[in-house]
Backbone as a ProteinNet text record, in pm:
[ID]
protein_1_A
[PRIMARY]
MRPALTAVILVAGRGTRLRELQHAPKCLLEIGGAALLDRYVRGLDALGIPMVIVAGYRANEVRAHLDRL
[TERTIARY]
-5200.1	-5062.9	-5022.4	-4965.5	-4922.3	-4790.4	-4776.1	-4646.8	-4538.9	-4417.7	-4305.1	-4284.9	-4262.1	-4238.7	-4094.1	-4038	-3908.2	-3919.5	-3886.3	-3890.5	-3760.1	-3770.1	-3653.1	-3655.1	-3552.1	-3541.4	-3434.4	-3476.2	-3383.6	-3335.7	-3209.6	-3151.1	-3034.7	-3065.1	-2959.3	-2958.3	-3057.3	-3068	-2984.7	-2963.5	-2884.8	-2968.3	-3095.5	-3179.4	-3141.8	-3121.1	-3072	-3165.6	-3294.5	-3388	-3378.1	-3308.1	-3293.5	-3157.2	-3079.3	-2943.5	-2935.7	-3034.7	-3031.2	-3046.3	-3107.3	-3131.3	-3026.9	-2964.9	-2885.2	-2769.8	-2655.2	-2539.8	-2506	-2579.8	-2561.9	-2671.5	-2669.7	-2776.5	-2914.5	-3013.8	-3150.3	-3199.9	-3166.9	-3215.7	-3162.4	-3056.6	-2999.5	-3049.4	-3143.5	-3204.1	-3277.9	-3246.9	-3311.1	-3437	-3541.5	-3669.1	-3711.6	-3730.4	-3770.1	-3667	-3540.1	-3432	-3395.8	-3459.3	-3426.2	-3417.7	-3318.8	-3303.1	-3417.7	-3452.1	-3557.3	-3529	-3405.2	-3368.3	-3391.1	-3360.3	-3382.9	-3529.6	-3616.7	-3760.7	-3805.7	-3756.3	-3793.5	-3744.4	-3616.5	-3555.9	-3623.3	-3642.8	-3705.2	-3849.6	-3922.6	-4061.7	-4073	-3991.4	-3994.8	-3947.1	-3845.4	-3794.9	-3902	-3975.8	-4082.2	-4191.7	-4212.1	-4312.5	-4257.7	-4127.3	-4065.1	-4046.9	-4039.7	-4023.7	-3875.8	-3817.2	-3677	-3663.9	-3544.5	-3525.4	-3392.2	-3390.8	-3269.1	-3257.5	-3140.5	-3118.4	-3022.3	-3066.8	-2985.8	-2937.4	-2808.1	-2749.9	-2671.8	-2674.6	-2601.3	-2517.1	-2577.3	-2507.7	-2450.6	-2319.9	-2248.4	-2282.2	-2278	-2315.2	-2232.4	-2107.5	-2024.6	-2082.3	-2135.8	-2197	-2323.6	-2399.5	-2522.1	-2487.5	-2387.5	-2344.4	-2295.2	-2215.8	-2164.8	-2280.3	-2378.2	-2494.9	-2570.4	-2589.9	-2660.4	-2582.8	-2450.8	-2369.4	-2389.8	-2404.7	-2427.7	-2570	-2661.5	-2802.8	-2820.5
3125.5	3079.9	3086.2	2977.3	2972.6	3046	3115.7	3181	3075.5	3109.1	3018.8	3004.7	2883.4	2855.7	2814.4	2859.1	2811.1	2789	2669.6	2638.3	2682.5	2736.5	2771.6	2680.1	2598.3	2505.8	2560.6	2594.8	2647.8	2533.6	2504.6	2397.6	2455.2	2557	2630	2609.7	2538	2522.6	2410.2	2416.5	2314.7	2195	2213.3	2103.6	2061.4	2157.9	2127.9	2038.5	2042.6	1957.6	1811.8	1785.4	1648.3	1589.1	1653.7	1608.4	1461.8	1413.6	1274.6	1177.5	1220.6	1134.8	1150.5	1266.3	1300.4	1390.8	1366.2	1454.3	1534.5	1512.4	1586.9	1693.2	1776.7	1875.4	1808.9	1880.3	1827	1777.3	1846	1807.3	1671.5	1622.5	1492.3	1380.3	1412.5	1310.5	1210.4	1082.5	978.9	928.4	922.8	866.8	768.7	644.1	544	521.6	538.8	512.2	626.3	741.1	856.2	981.7	1063.9	1190.2	1284	1371.6	1469.2	1548.8	1590.5	1668.4	1588.2	1459.2	1373.6	1376.4	1367.6	1366.1	1496.1	1608.6	1737.6	1749	1716.9	1731.3	1638.8	1515.3	1419.7	1457.3	1503	1542.6	1661.2	1763.1	1880.3	1846.4	1761.8	1720.7	1644.6	1558	1481.1	1572.7	1686.1	1782.3	1881.8	1873.2	1964.5	2104.8	2117.8	2249.8	2273.2	2376	2406.6	2452.4	2435.1	2470	2537	2614.1	2676.2	2626.8	2576.1	2524.7	2618.3	2671.4	2763.4	2687.4	2659.1	2582.8	2677	2646.9	2727.4	2636.8	2583.4	2497.8	2374.8	2357.1	2244	2228	2341	2346.1	2250.4	2226.6	2134.9	1993.7	1950.9	1818.2	1811.1	1918.9	1923.9	1919.4	1996.8	1995.7	1858.3	1795.1	1661.4	1562.3	1572.8	1484.4	1506.8	1632.3	1662.2	1611.9	1619.3	1565.9	1416.1	1345.4	1199.3	1166.7	1258	1235.1	1243.3
1355.1	1368.5	1515.6	1565.1	1705.4	1723.6	1834.1	1860.3	1886.5	1851.2	1876.4	2026.9	2071	2212.5	2233.7	2340.9	2386.3	2535.7	2579.3	2722.4	2787.5	2906	2985.8	3108.1	3120	3232.4	3326.7	3446.7	3546.2	3635.2	3630.1	3712	3791	3867.9	3936.6	4087.2	4140.1	4284.6	4341.4	4470.3	4539.9	4583.9	4606.8	4655.2	4796	4883.4	5018.5	5098.4	5070.6	5144.9	5101.7	4992.1	4942.5	4975.3	5058.7	5088.9	5129.5	5202.5	5247.3	5130.7	5022.5	4907.1	4797.8	4791.6	4674.3	4712.7	4654.3	4676.5	4552.2	4445.6	4320.9	4312	4210.2	4193.8	4186.9	4234.5	4241.8	4106.3	3998.9	3866.2	3822	3887.5	3851.4	3942.2	4030.7	4116.1	4028.1	4046.1	3965.5	4032	3953.9	3996.9	3887.9	3925.5	3827.5	3718.9	3753.5	3658.6	3566.1	3580.1	3495.3	3581.5	3551.2	3623.9	3588.6	3682.4	3656.6	3529.5	3512.2	3394.1	3266.7	3268.6	3151.5	3111.1	3209.8	3183.5	3117.7	3167.7	3110.1	2966.1	2946.1	2813.2	2712.3	2749	2655.4	2624.3	2725.6	2703.7	2609.7	2631.9	2544.9	2404.8	2395.9	2265.5	2187.4	2255.2	2189.8	2135.7	2201.5	2156.7	2054.5	2028.2	1932.3	1985.2	2117.4	2179.6	2209.2	2148.6	2179.3	2323.5	2377.4	2517.8	2542.6	2648	2700.2	2843.4	2878.1	3013.2	3084.7	3197.7	3277	3399.6	3402.7	3512.6	3603.3	3730.3	3828	3915.1	4020.3	4115.1	4044.4	4055.5	3996.3	3847.7	3777.7	3635.8	3550.8	3586.6	3508	3509.1	3622.8	3630.3	3545.1	3547.6	3468.3	3319.2	3276.8	3137	3094.9	3179.7	3147.6	3134.5	3221.7	3214.8	3084.3	3046.6	2922.1	2801.3	2805.2	2695.6	2678.5	2789.7	2783.8	2739	2764.8	2729.9	2580.8
[MASK]
+++++++++++++++++++++++++++++++++++++++++++++++++++++++++++++++++++++

């Protein structure tokens, strides 16, 4: 029997090195039409892995984005 897995996604950083590309949190940076966070959430969901998302920097924007997702 496999142990239960839960993914923890940390989206608490500012992404200061990406300032020229993005003014929102790093996890919301779009690559190929999808935010990095979207890719993580959809991939884990497709595998049936539950997740906990820990938001820090501009957490309200991250929550709003997840609500739309």
